Short mmCIF file of C-alpha atoms and ligand atoms in Angstrom, two decimals:
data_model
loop_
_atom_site.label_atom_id
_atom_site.label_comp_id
_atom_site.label_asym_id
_atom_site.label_seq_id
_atom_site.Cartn_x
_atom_site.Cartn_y
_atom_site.Cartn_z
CA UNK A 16 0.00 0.00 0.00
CA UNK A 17 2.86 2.87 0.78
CA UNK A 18 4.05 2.69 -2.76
CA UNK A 19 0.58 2.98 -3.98
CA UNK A 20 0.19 5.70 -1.79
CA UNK A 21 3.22 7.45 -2.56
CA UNK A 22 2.49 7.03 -6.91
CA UNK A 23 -1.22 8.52 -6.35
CA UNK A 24 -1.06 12.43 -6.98
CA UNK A 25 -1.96 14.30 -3.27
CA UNK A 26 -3.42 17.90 -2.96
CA UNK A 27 -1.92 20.38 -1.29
CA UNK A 28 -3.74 22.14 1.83
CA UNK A 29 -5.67 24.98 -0.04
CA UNK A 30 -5.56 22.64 -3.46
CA UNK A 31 -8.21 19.89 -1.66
CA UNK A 32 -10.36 22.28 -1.12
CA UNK A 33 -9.92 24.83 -4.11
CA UNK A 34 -10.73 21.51 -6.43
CA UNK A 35 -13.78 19.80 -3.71
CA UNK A 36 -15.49 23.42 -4.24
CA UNK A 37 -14.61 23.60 -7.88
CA UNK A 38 -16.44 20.36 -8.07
CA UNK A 39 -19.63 21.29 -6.31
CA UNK A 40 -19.84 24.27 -7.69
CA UNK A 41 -21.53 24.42 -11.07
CA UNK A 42 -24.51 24.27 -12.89
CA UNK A 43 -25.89 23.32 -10.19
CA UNK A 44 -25.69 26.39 -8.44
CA UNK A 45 -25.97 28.95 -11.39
CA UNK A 46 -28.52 27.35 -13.62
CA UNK A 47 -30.42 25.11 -11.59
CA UNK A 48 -30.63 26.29 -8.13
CA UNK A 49 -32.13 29.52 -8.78
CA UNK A 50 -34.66 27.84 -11.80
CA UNK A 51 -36.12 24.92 -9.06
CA UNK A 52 -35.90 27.76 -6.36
CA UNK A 53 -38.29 29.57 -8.52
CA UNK A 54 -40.44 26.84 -9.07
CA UNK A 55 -40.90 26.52 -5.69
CA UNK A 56 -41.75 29.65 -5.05
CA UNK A 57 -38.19 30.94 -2.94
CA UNK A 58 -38.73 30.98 0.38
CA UNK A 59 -39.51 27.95 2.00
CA UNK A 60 -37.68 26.11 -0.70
CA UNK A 61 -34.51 27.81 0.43
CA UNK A 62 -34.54 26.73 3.86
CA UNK A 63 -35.35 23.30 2.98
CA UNK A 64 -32.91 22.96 0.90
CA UNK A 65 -30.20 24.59 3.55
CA UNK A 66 -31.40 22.19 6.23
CA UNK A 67 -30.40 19.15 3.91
CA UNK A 68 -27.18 20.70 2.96
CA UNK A 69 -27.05 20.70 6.89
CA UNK A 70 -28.47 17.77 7.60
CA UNK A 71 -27.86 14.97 4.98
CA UNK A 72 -25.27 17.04 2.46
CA UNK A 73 -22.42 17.45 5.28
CA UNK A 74 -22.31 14.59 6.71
CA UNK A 75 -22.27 12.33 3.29
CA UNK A 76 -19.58 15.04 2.51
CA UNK A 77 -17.00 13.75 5.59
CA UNK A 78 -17.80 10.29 5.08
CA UNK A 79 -17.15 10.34 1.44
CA UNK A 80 -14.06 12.07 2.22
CA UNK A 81 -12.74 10.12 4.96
CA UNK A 82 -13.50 6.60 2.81
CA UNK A 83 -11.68 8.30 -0.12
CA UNK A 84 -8.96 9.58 2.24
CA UNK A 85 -8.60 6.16 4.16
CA UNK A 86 -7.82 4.11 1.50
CA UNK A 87 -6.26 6.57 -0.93
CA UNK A 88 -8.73 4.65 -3.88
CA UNK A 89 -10.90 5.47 -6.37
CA UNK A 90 -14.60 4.51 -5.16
CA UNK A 91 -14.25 1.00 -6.39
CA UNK A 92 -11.27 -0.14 -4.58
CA UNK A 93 -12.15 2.15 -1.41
CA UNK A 94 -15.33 -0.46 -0.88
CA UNK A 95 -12.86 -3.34 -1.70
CA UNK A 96 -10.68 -2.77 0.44
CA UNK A 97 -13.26 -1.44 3.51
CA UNK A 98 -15.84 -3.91 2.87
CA UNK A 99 -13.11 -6.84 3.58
CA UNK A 100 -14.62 -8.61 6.26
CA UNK A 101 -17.23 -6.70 6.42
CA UNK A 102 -21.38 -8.39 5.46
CA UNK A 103 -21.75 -7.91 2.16
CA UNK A 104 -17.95 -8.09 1.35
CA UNK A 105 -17.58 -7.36 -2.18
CA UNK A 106 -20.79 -6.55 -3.00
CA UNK A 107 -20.41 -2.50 -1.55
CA UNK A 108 -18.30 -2.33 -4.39
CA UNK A 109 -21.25 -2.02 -6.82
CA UNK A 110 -21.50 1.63 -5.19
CA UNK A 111 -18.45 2.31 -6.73
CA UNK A 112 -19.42 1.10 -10.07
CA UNK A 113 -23.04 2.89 -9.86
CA UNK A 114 -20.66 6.13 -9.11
CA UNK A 115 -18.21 5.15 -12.14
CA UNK A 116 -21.65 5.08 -13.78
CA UNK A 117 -23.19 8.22 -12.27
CA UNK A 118 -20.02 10.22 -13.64
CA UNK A 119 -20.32 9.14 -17.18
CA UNK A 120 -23.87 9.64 -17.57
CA UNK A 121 -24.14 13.51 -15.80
CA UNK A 122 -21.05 14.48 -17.47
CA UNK A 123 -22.64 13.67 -20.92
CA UNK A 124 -25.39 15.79 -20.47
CA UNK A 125 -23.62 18.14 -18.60
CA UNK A 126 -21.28 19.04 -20.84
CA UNK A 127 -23.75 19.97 -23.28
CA UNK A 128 -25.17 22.78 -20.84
CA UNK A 129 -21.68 23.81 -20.33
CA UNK A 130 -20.81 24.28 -24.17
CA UNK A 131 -23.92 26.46 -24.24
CA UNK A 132 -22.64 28.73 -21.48
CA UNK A 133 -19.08 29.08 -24.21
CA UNK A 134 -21.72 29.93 -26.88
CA UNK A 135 -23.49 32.69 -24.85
CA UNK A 136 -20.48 34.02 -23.56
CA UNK A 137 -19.48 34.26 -27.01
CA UNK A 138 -22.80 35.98 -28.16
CA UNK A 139 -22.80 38.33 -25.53
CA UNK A 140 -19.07 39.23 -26.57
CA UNK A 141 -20.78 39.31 -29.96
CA UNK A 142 -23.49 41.72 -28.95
CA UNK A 143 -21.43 44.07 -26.09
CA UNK A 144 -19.47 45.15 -29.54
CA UNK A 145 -21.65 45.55 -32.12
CA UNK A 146 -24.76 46.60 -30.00
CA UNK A 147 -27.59 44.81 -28.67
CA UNK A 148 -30.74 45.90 -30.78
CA UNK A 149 -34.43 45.70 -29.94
CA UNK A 150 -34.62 43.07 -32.23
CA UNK A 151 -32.25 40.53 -30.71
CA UNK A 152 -33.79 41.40 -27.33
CA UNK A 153 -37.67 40.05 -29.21
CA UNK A 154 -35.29 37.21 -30.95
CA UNK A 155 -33.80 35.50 -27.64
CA UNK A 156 -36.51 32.92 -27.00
CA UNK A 157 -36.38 31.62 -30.97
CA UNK A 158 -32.55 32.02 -31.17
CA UNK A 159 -32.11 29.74 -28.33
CA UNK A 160 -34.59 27.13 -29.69
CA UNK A 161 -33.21 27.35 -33.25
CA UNK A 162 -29.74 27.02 -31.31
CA UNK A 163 -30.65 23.82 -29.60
CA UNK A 164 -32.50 22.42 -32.91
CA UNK A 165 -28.92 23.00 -34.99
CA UNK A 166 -26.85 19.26 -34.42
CA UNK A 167 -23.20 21.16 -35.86
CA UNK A 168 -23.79 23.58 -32.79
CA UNK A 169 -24.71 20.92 -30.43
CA UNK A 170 -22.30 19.00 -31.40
CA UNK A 171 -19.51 21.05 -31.70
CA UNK A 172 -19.78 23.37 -28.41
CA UNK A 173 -20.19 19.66 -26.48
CA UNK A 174 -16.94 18.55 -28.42
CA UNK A 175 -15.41 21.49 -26.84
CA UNK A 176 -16.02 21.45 -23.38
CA UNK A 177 -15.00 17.90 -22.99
CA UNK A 178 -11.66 18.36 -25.03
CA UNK A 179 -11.12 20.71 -22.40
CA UNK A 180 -12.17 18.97 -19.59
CA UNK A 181 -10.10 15.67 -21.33
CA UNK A 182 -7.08 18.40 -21.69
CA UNK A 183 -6.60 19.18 -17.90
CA UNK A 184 -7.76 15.92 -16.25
CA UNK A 185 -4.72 14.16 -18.59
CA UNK A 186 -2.28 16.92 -17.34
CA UNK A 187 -2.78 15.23 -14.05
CA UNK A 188 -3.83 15.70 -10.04
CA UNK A 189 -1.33 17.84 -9.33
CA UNK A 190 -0.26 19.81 -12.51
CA UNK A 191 -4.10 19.94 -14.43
CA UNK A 192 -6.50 19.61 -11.65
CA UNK A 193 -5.11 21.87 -8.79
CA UNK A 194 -3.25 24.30 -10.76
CA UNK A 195 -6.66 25.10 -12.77
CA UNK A 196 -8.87 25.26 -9.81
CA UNK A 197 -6.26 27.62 -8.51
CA UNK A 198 -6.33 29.55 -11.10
CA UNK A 199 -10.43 29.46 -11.36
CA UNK A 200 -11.56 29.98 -8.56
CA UNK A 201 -10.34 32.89 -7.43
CA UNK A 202 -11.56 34.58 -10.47
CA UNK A 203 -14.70 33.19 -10.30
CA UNK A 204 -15.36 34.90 -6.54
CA UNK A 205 -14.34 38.35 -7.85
CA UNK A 206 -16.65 37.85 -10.92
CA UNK A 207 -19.53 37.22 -8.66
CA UNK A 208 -18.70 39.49 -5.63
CA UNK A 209 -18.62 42.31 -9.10
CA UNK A 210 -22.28 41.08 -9.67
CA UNK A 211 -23.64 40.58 -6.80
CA UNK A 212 -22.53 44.86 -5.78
CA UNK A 213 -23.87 45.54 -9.02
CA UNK A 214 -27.20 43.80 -8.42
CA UNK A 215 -27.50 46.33 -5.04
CA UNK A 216 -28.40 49.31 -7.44
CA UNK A 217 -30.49 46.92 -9.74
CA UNK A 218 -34.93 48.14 -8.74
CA UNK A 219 -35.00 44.16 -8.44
CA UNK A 220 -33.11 43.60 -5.74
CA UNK A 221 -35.48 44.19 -2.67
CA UNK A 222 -38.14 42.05 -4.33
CA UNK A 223 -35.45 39.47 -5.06
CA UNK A 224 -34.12 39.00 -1.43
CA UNK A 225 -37.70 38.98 -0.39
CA UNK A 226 -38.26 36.12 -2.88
CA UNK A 227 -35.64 34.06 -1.59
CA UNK A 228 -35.62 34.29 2.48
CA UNK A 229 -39.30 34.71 2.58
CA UNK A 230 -41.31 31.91 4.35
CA UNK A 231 -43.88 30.86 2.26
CA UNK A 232 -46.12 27.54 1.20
CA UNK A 233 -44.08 24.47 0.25
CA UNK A 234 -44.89 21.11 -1.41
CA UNK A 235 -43.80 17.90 -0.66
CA UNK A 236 -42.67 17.30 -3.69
CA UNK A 237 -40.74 21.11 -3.03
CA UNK A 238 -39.10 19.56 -0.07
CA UNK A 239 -38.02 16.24 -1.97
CA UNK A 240 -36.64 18.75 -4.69
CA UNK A 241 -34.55 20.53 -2.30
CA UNK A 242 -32.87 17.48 -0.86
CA UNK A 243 -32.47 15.94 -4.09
CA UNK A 244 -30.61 18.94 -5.41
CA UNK A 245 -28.36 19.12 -2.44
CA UNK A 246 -26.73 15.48 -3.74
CA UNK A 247 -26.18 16.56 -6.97
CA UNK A 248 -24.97 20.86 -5.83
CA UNK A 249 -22.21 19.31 -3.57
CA UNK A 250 -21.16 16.53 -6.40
CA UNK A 251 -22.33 13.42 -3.64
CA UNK A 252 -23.28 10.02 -3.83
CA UNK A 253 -21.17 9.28 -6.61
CA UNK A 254 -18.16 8.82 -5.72
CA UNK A 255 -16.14 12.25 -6.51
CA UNK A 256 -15.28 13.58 -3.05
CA UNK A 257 -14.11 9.79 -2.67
CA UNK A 258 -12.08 10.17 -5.52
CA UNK A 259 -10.99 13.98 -3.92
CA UNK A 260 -10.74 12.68 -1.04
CA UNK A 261 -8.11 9.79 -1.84
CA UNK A 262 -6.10 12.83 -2.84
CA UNK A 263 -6.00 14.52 0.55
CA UNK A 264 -2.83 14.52 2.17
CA UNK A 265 -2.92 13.07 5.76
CA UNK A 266 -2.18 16.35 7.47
CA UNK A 267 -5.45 18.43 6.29
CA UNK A 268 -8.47 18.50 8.74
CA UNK A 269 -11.60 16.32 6.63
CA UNK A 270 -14.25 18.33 8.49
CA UNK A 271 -12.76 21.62 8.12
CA UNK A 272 -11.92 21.02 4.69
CA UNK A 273 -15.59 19.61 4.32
CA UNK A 274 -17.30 21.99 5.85
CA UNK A 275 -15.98 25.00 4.34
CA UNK A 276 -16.87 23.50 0.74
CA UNK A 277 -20.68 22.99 2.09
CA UNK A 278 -20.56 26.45 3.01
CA UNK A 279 -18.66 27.70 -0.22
CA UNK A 280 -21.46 26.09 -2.70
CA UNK A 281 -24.31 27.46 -0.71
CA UNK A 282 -22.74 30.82 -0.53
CA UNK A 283 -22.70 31.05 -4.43
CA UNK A 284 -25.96 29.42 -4.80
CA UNK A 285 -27.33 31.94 -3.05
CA UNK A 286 -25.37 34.65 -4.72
CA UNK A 287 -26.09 33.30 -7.99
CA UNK A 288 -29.94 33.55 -7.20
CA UNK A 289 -29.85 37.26 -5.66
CA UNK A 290 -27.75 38.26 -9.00
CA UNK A 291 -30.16 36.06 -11.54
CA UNK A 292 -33.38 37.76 -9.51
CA UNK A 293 -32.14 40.82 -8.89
CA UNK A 294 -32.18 41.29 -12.69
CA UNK A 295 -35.65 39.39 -13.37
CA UNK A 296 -37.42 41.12 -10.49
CA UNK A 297 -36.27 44.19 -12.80
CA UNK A 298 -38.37 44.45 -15.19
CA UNK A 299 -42.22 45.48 -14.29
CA UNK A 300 -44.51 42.83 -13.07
CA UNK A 301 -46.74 42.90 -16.23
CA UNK A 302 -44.20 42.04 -18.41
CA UNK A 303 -43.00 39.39 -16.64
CA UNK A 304 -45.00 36.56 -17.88
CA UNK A 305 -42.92 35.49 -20.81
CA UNK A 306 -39.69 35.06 -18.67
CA UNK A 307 -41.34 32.97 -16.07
CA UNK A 308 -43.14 30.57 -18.62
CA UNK A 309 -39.14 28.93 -19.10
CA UNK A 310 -37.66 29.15 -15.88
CA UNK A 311 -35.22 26.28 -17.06
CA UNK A 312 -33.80 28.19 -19.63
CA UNK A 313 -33.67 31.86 -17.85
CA UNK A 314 -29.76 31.79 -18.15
CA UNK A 315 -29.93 31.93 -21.65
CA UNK A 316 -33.27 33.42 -22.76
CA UNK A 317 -33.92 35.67 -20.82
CA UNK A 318 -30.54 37.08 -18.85
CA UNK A 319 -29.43 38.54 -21.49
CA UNK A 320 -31.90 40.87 -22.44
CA UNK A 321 -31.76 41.72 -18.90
CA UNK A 322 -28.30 42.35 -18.38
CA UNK A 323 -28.22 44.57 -21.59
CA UNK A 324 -31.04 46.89 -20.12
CA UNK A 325 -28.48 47.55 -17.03
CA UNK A 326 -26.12 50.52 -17.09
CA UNK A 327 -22.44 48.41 -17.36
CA UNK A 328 -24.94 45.37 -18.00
CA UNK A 329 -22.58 45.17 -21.78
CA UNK A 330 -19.43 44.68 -19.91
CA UNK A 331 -20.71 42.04 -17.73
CA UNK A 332 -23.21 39.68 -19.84
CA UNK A 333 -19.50 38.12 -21.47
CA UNK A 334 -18.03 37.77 -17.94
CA UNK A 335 -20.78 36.45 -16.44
CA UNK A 336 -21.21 33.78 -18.78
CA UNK A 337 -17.71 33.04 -18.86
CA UNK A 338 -17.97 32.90 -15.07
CA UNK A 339 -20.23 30.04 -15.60
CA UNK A 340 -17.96 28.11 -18.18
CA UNK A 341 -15.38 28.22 -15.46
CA UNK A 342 -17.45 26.72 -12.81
CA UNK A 343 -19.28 23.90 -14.95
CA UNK A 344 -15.17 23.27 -16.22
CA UNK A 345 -14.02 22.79 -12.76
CA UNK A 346 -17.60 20.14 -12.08
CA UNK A 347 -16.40 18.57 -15.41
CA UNK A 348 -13.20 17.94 -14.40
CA UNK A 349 -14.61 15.74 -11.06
CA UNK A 350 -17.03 13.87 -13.06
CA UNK A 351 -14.40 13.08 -15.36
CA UNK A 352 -11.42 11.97 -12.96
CA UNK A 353 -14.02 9.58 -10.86
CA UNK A 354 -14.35 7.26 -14.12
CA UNK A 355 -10.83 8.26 -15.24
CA UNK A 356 -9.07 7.27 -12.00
CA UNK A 357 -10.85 3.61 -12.01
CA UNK A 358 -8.95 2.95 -15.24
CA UNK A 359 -5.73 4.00 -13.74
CA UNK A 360 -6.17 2.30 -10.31
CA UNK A 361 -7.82 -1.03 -11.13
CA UNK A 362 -6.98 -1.51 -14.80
CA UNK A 363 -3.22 -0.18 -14.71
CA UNK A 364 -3.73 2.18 -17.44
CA UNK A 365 -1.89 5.20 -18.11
CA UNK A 366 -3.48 8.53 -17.24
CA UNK A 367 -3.41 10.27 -20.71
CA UNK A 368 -4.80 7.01 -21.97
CA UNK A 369 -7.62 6.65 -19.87
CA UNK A 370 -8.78 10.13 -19.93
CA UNK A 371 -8.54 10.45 -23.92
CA UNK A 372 -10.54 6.77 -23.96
CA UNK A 373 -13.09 7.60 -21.15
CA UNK A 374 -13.76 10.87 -22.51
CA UNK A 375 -14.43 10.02 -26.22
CA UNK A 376 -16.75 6.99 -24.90
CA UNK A 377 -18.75 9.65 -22.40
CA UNK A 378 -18.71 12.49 -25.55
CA UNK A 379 -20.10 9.94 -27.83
CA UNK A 380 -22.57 8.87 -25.49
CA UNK A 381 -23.76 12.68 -24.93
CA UNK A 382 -24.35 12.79 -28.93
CA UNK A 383 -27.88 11.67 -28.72
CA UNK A 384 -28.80 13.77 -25.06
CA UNK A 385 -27.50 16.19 -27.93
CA UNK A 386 -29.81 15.68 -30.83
CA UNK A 387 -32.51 15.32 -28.74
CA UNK A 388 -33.26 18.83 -28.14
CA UNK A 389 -34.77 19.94 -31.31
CA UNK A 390 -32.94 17.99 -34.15
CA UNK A 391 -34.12 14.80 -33.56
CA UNK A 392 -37.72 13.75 -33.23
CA UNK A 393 -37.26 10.61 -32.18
CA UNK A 394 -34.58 10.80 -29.76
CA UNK A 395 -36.88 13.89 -28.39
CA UNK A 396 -39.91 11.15 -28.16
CA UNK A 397 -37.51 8.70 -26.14
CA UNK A 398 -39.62 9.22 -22.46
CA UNK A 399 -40.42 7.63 -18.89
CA UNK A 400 -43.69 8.77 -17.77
CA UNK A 401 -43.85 11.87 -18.40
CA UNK A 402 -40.05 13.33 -18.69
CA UNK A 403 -39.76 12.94 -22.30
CA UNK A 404 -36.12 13.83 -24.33
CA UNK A 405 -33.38 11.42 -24.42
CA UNK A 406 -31.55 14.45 -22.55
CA UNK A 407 -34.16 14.82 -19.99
CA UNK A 408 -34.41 10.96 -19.30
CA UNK A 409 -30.98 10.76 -19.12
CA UNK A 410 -30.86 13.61 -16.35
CA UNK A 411 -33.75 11.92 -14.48
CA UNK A 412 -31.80 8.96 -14.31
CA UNK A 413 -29.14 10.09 -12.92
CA UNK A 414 -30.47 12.80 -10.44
CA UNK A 415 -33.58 11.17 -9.50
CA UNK A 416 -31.97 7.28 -8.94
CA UNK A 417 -28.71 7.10 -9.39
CA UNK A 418 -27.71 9.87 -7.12
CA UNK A 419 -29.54 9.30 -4.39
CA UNK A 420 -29.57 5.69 -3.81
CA UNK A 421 -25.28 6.31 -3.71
CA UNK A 422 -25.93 8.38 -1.31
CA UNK A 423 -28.22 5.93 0.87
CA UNK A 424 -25.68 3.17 -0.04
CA UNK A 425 -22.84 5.26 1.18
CA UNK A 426 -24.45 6.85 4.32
CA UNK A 427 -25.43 2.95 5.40
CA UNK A 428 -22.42 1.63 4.53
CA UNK A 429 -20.37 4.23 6.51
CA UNK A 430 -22.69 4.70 9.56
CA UNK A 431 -23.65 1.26 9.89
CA UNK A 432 -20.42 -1.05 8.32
CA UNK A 433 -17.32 0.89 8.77
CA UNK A 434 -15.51 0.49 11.83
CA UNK A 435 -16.57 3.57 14.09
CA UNK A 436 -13.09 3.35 15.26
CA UNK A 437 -11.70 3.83 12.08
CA UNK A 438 -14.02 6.78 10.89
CA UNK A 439 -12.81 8.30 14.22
CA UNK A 440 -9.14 8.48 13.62
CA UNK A 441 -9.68 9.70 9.61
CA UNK A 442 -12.01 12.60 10.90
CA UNK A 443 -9.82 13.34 13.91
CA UNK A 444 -6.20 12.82 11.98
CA UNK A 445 -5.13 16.46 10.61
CA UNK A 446 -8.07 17.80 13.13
CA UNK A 447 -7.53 17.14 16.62
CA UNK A 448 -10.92 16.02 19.00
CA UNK A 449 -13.71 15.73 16.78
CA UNK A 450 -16.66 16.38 19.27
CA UNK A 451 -19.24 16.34 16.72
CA UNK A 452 -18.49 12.51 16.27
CA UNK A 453 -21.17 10.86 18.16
CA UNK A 454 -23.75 13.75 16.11
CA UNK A 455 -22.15 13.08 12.62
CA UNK A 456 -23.14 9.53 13.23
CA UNK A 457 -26.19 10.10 14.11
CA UNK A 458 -27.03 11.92 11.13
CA UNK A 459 -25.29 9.01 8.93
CA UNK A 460 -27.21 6.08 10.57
CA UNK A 461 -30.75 7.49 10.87
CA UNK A 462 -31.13 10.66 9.53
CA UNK A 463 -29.67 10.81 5.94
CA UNK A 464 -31.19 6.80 4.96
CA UNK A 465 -34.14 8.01 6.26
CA UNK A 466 -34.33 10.66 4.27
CA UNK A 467 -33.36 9.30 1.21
CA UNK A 468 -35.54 6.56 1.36
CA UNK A 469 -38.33 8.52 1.58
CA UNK A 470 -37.06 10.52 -1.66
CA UNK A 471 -37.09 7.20 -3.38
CA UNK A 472 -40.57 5.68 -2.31
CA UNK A 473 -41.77 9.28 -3.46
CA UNK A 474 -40.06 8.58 -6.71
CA UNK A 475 -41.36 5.09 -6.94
CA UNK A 476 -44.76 6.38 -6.44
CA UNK A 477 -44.50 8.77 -9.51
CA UNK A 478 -43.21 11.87 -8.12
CA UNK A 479 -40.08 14.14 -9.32
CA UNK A 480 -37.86 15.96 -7.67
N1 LIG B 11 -21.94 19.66 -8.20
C1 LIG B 11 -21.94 19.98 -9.60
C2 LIG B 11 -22.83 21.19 -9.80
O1 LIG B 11 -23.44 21.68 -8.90
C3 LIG B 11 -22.38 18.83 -10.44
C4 LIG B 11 -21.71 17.53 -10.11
C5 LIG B 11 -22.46 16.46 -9.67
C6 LIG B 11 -20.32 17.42 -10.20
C7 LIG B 11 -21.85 15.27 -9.30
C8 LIG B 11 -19.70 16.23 -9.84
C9 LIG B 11 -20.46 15.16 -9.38
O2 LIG B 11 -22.94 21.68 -10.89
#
């Protein structure tokens, strides 16, 4: 095991969590928290959804760390190597291959969404230098659509986020992965600390902070939303703070390190909503209508037009969307290196190889998520119950099953299977006393299977969330 240890890539202190933040935040934050926190109506929603962060988020967070951490392996191994002796032996590995699994399927999709956010960033460039007229303001909503319907666009801006995501993962932990999230990161916190002042002077904001910390109604189907979404906003039950985590050099503190990337990801959630709010909430309430009828695809039909009707709103369409391509690049990047790092721990193979191979299977596989969004009828026909798409049956998939029952199979594996005595000295090595032990527990054992389960009989019984 020590030479193992010592040919496996390790993060530096800040570089852990610079790339376990990078991870989590994404899409997730930017484009879909604020469009499911609309849905919901705000509010309620909000605090739901910060309770599971809380709640069930965290403490999946340190154990997938400390299993990652613990046996410095990719999410297959780790369960090998735990699970010996263990009931159930080698069968906890198949939550390592449901994570390899996970990460191929999201990052097909996902990279589509992230090619878009190149395209509009490119657009906005476009528009900030030759003017933004009245008529591309009326032409957003068809531009989009005839965007999505064209297969060379699709195809090409998907092609180019994962030769880019391909390009850093082969340059390697240390060299690709932390010197890019090093670089990102930072730049991505002044972007949005820039938008977030600028949405202060936007007529929007008042009603927009009012929107989201109001208390208000909530569904059930609101609350099973919110803890759904926390899986997928902190990148859990799959595997990739395993993967992360087998990274992590013995000296860092788990729970610090996991804590502060909870906290990071809700932080820009939040800031993500108050900026996208701040300028929908601008425009008068009878004109409204048309932006709220696609609250999915706000970030690209309807931002814009906003951002161009600010003062400075020219300047900062391009930077915000680039903001976004950084984030989804640095989420890419972790979905990628979970399937990636199976291929170079269990099979032997080299990195470049296994990133170039993995990420030409995973591209390929996005192709008809791709085609389904306007080009093809039939792959837009492809449907379970009523999610219909290849794209959108794809996502449902992954968020609605695959995600969560990692999670369950991760939370009962580490609060019920692994040694407490073990989970002990990962949390407390690098820390000191860990007095939130016996809590963290807790939460593991009861709370989060609990809570899952419930997400999946809800599923089972038709629901989405
Ligand atoms: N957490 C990422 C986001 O919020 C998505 C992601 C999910 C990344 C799972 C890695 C693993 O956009």
């Amino acid at each position: 095991m020590s030479t193992e240890v010592q040919q496996r890539g390790t993060f530096g202190r800040l570089g852990f969590i610079l790339a376990a933040a990078g991870s989590a935040i994404g899409l997730g934050n930017i484009w879909k928290f604020p469009y499911i926190a609309y849905e919901n109506q705000g509010g309620s929603f909000v605090l739901v959804y910060l309770a599971a962060i809380l709640l069930i988020g965290a403490p999946i967070m340190l154990a997938e760390i400390v299993i990652g951490r613990r046996t410095q392996q990719s999410p297959v191994g780790a369960f090998l190597v735990l699970a010996k002796g263990v009931a159930g032996g080698k069968l906890w590995s198949l939550l390592g291959w449901l994570g390899i699994g996970s990460g191929f399927v999201i990052l097909s999709y996902y990279s589509i969404i992230a090619g878009w956010t190149v395209y509009y960033f490119g657009r906005c460039l476009g528009w900030a230098m030759n003017g933004f007229t009245a008529a591309d303001a009326a032409n957003l909503g068809s531009s989009f659509g005839s965007f999505l319907a064209n297969p060379e666009m699709q195809l090409t801006f998907h092609a180019l986020f994962m030769v880019a995501t391909v390009g850093v993962v082969m340059m390697g932990v240390k060299a690709g992965i932390e010197r890019t999230t090093f670089i990102l990161m930072p730049i991505l916190a002044v972007i949005l600390v820039i938008l977030v002042v600028n949405s202060f002077r936007s007529p929007g904001f008042g009603e927009a902070i009012h929107f989201l910390f109001h208390i208000g109604p909530i569904s059930a189907s609101g609350v099973l939303e919110a803890v759904g979404h926390s899986f997928f906003t902190l990148s859990l039950g799959m595997g990739a703070m395993i993967t992360y985590g087998s990274y992590v050099s013995r000296k860092d503190s788990i729970p610090k390190a996991g804590l502060t990337i909870c906290f990071l990801d809700t932080l820009i959630a939040l800031m993500a909503s108050t900026i996208m709010f701040s300028i929908i909430f601008a425009v008068p309430v009878a004109e409204r209508a048309d932006t709220f009828q696609r609250s999915a695809t706000i970030l690209f039909t309807t931002l814009p037009r906003m951002f161009f009707a600010l003062p400075g709103g020219g300047v900062l369409s391009p930077v915000f969307y680039l903001l976004v391509a950084f984030a989804a690049l640095t989420s890419t990047i972790s979905l990628l290196e979970v399937v990636v790092s199976y291929f170079i721990d269990r099979r032997g193979w080299g990195r470049k190889k296994a990133a170039f191979i993995v990420g030409a299977g995973i591209y390929l596989f996005g192709v008809p998520s791709a085609l389904s969004l306007g080009y093809s009828e039939a792959l837009g026909r492809v449907a379970i119950g009523s999610r219909e798409g290849f794209f959108t049956v794809v996502d449902y998939l992954a968020s609605n099953w695959m995600l969560p029952i990692g999670g369950l199979g991760i939370s009962i594996f580490t609060g019920w299977f692994l040694a407490g005595r073990i989970a002990r000295e990962e949390l407390e090595e690098g820390h000191g006393p860990f007095p939130l032990f016996a809590v963290w527990r807790f939460l593991l054992r009861f709370v989060c299977p609990l809570a899952i389960l419930w997400i999946i009989v809800f599923v089972l019984r038709g629901g989405a969330f």
